[in-house]
Amino acid sequence: MRNNHDSVPEELGPAADNFYAARFLPSHLVNEMADIAVMHGGQGTVQTAVWCGTPVVGIGMQWEQQANLDGLEKAGMGIRVPLHSVSRKNILSAVEKAASETCQARARKMQAIVRSCDGVQTAINRMNQFAAERG
Protein backbone atom coordinates (compact mmCIF):
# COMPACT_ATOMS: atom_id res chain seq x y z
CA MET A 1 0.00 0.00 0.00
CA ARG A 2 1.43 3.35 -1.02
CA ASN A 3 0.92 6.48 1.08
CA ASN A 4 -0.48 9.63 -0.51
CA HIS A 5 2.89 11.41 -0.37
CA ASP A 6 4.71 8.99 -2.69
CA SER A 7 4.74 9.99 -6.33
CA VAL A 8 5.15 7.48 -9.07
CA PRO A 9 7.15 9.03 -11.91
CA GLU A 10 4.65 7.84 -14.51
CA GLU A 11 1.93 9.89 -12.76
CA LEU A 12 3.80 13.11 -13.62
CA GLY A 13 3.14 12.74 -17.35
CA PRO A 14 5.44 12.25 -20.30
CA ALA A 15 9.17 12.69 -19.77
CA ALA A 16 10.87 15.83 -21.04
CA ASP A 17 14.42 16.28 -22.26
CA ASN A 18 15.29 18.60 -19.37
CA PHE A 19 13.43 16.86 -16.55
CA TYR A 20 13.88 13.48 -14.91
CA ALA A 21 11.68 11.93 -12.25
CA ALA A 22 12.47 8.85 -10.22
CA ARG A 23 11.35 7.35 -6.94
CA PHE A 24 14.93 7.45 -5.65
CA LEU A 25 18.00 9.36 -6.74
CA PRO A 26 21.42 9.03 -5.09
CA SER A 27 21.79 12.66 -4.06
CA HIS A 28 25.58 12.70 -4.00
CA LEU A 29 25.73 11.51 -7.60
CA VAL A 30 22.96 13.78 -8.87
CA ASN A 31 24.37 16.79 -7.01
CA GLU A 32 27.72 16.37 -8.77
CA MET A 33 25.89 16.79 -12.11
CA ALA A 34 24.15 20.01 -11.03
CA ASP A 35 25.50 23.49 -11.66
CA ILE A 36 23.54 24.87 -8.70
CA ALA A 37 21.59 23.18 -5.92
CA VAL A 38 18.30 24.89 -5.04
CA MET A 39 17.29 23.67 -1.62
CA HIS A 40 15.69 24.31 1.76
CA GLY A 41 19.02 24.11 3.58
CA GLY A 42 18.63 20.99 5.70
CA GLN A 43 21.78 19.40 7.08
CA GLY A 44 21.85 16.52 4.61
CA THR A 45 21.41 18.63 1.49
CA VAL A 46 23.95 21.18 2.73
CA GLN A 47 26.55 18.50 3.45
CA THR A 48 25.94 16.90 0.06
CA ALA A 49 26.33 20.21 -1.77
CA VAL A 50 29.58 20.98 0.03
CA TRP A 51 30.93 17.46 -0.59
CA CYS A 52 30.09 17.83 -4.29
CA GLY A 53 31.34 21.41 -4.61
CA THR A 54 27.95 22.61 -5.83
CA PRO A 55 26.96 26.24 -5.18
CA VAL A 56 23.65 26.69 -3.38
CA VAL A 57 20.56 28.85 -3.54
CA GLY A 58 18.46 28.21 -0.48
CA ILE A 59 15.21 29.18 1.15
CA GLY A 60 15.28 28.04 4.77
CA MET A 61 11.93 27.22 6.32
CA GLN A 62 13.26 26.69 9.86
CA TRP A 63 15.93 28.34 11.99
CA GLU A 64 18.39 25.48 11.53
CA GLN A 65 18.03 25.61 7.74
CA GLN A 66 18.45 29.38 7.70
CA ALA A 67 21.60 29.06 9.82
CA ASN A 68 23.01 26.37 7.51
CA LEU A 69 22.38 28.58 4.48
CA ASP A 70 23.88 31.60 6.25
CA GLY A 71 27.04 29.53 6.79
CA LEU A 72 27.24 28.68 3.09
CA GLU A 73 26.69 32.32 2.20
CA LYS A 74 29.42 33.40 4.62
CA ALA A 75 31.75 30.85 3.01
CA GLY A 76 30.91 32.39 -0.38
CA MET A 77 29.37 29.28 -1.91
CA GLY A 78 25.71 30.01 -1.47
CA ILE A 79 22.95 32.56 -1.46
CA ARG A 80 20.15 32.50 1.09
CA VAL A 81 16.88 34.01 -0.01
CA PRO A 82 14.92 34.97 3.13
CA LEU A 83 11.52 33.32 3.24
CA HIS A 84 9.73 36.68 3.35
CA SER A 85 11.67 37.82 0.24
CA VAL A 86 10.86 34.95 -2.09
CA SER A 87 9.94 36.26 -5.51
CA ARG A 88 10.76 35.34 -9.09
CA LYS A 89 13.14 38.31 -9.29
CA ASN A 90 15.00 37.42 -6.07
CA ILE A 91 15.31 33.72 -6.93
CA LEU A 92 16.66 34.51 -10.41
CA SER A 93 19.09 37.04 -8.94
CA ALA A 94 20.33 34.47 -6.42
CA VAL A 95 20.78 31.86 -9.17
CA GLU A 96 22.82 34.35 -11.22
CA LYS A 97 25.07 35.04 -8.20
CA ALA A 98 25.48 31.32 -7.50
CA ALA A 99 26.41 30.76 -11.14
CA SER A 100 29.23 33.32 -10.95
CA GLU A 101 32.80 32.11 -11.22
CA THR A 102 33.49 33.49 -7.73
CA CYS A 103 30.76 31.41 -6.13
CA GLN A 104 31.73 28.35 -8.19
CA ALA A 105 35.36 28.71 -7.09
CA ARG A 106 34.38 29.07 -3.41
CA ALA A 107 32.26 25.92 -3.69
CA ARG A 108 35.24 24.02 -5.11
CA LYS A 109 37.44 25.39 -2.30
CA MET A 110 34.95 24.21 0.35
CA GLN A 111 34.78 20.83 -1.37
CA ALA A 112 38.56 20.49 -1.19
CA ILE A 113 38.59 21.41 2.51
CA VAL A 114 35.86 18.92 3.39
CA ARG A 115 37.37 16.13 1.33
CA SER A 116 40.82 16.68 2.83
CA CYS A 117 39.55 15.83 6.31
CA ASP A 118 39.05 12.31 7.59
CA GLY A 119 35.92 13.06 9.60
CA VAL A 120 35.36 9.49 10.76
CA GLN A 121 38.87 9.07 12.14
CA THR A 122 38.81 12.55 13.70
CA ALA A 123 35.52 11.77 15.47
CA ILE A 124 36.89 8.45 16.76
CA ASN A 125 40.07 10.11 18.02
CA ARG A 126 38.14 12.84 19.82
CA MET A 127 35.71 10.37 21.42
CA ASN A 128 38.61 8.21 22.60
CA GLN A 129 40.40 11.29 23.97
CA PHE A 130 37.24 12.42 25.75
CA ALA A 131 36.73 8.94 27.25
CA ALA A 132 40.36 8.73 28.38
CA GLU A 133 40.17 12.14 30.07
CA ARG A 134 37.00 11.11 31.92
CA GLY A 135 38.08 7.54 32.66
Coordinates of N, CA and C in Angstrom, one line a residue, residues 31 34-42 45-46 49 54-60 69 79 81 91-92 94-96 98:
N31 N 23.9 15.5 -7.4 CA 24.4 16.8 -7.0 C 25.6 17.1 -7.8
A34 N 24.9 18.7 -11.0 CA 24.2 20.0 -11.0 C 25.1 21.2 -11.0
D35 N 24.7 22.2 -11.7 CA 25.5 23.5 -11.7 C 25.2 24.3 -10.4
I36 N 24.0 24.2 -9.9 CA 23.5 24.9 -8.7 C 22.5 24.0 -8.0
A37 N 22.6 23.9 -6.7 CA 21.6 23.2 -5.9 C 20.6 24.2 -5.3
V38 N 19.3 24.0 -5.6 CA 18.3 24.9 -5.0 C 17.6 24.0 -4.0
M39 N 17.7 24.5 -2.7 CA 17.3 23.7 -1.6 C 16.7 24.4 -0.5
H40 N 16.2 23.7 0.5 CA 15.7 24.3 1.8 C 16.8 24.5 2.8
G41 N 17.9 23.9 2.7 CA 19.0 24.1 3.6 C 19.1 23.1 4.7
G42 N 18.5 22.0 4.6 CA 18.6 21.0 5.7 C 20.0 20.4 5.7
T45 N 21.2 18.0 2.8 CA 21.4 18.6 1.5 C 22.6 19.6 1.5
V46 N 22.8 20.3 2.6 CA 23.9 21.2 2.7 C 25.3 20.4 2.7
A49 N 25.9 19.1 -0.9 CA 26.3 20.2 -1.8 C 27.8 20.6 -1.5
T54 N 29.0 22.0 -5.1 CA 28.0 22.6 -5.8 C 27.5 23.9 -5.1
P55 N 27.5 25.0 -5.8 CA 27.0 26.2 -5.2 C 25.5 26.1 -4.9
V56 N 25.0 26.9 -3.9 CA 23.6 26.7 -3.4 C 22.8 28.0 -3.5
V57 N 21.6 27.8 -3.8 CA 20.6 28.9 -3.5 C 19.6 28.2 -2.6
G58 N 19.3 28.8 -1.5 CA 18.5 28.2 -0.5 C 17.4 29.1 0.1
I59 N 16.3 28.5 0.4 CA 15.2 29.2 1.2 C 14.9 28.3 2.4
G60 N 15.5 28.8 3.5 CA 15.3 28.0 4.8 C 13.9 28.2 5.3
L69 N 22.2 27.8 5.7 CA 22.4 28.6 4.5 C 23.2 29.8 4.7
I79 N 23.8 31.4 -1.6 CA 23.0 32.6 -1.5 C 21.7 32.1 -0.7
V81 N 18.0 33.1 0.3 CA 16.9 34.0 0.0 C 15.9 33.9 1.2
I91 N 14.8 35.1 -6.7 CA 15.3 33.7 -6.9 C 16.2 33.8 -8.1
L92 N 15.8 34.4 -9.2 CA 16.7 34.5 -10.4 C 18.0 35.3 -10.1
A94 N 19.5 35.4 -7.2 CA 20.3 34.5 -6.4 C 21.0 33.4 -7.3
V95 N 20.2 32.9 -8.3 CA 20.8 31.9 -9.2 C 21.9 32.5 -10.0
E96 N 21.7 33.7 -10.5 CA 22.8 34.4 -11.2 C 24.1 34.5 -10.4
A98 N 24.9 32.7 -7.8 CA 25.5 31.3 -7.5 C 26.2 30.8 -8.7

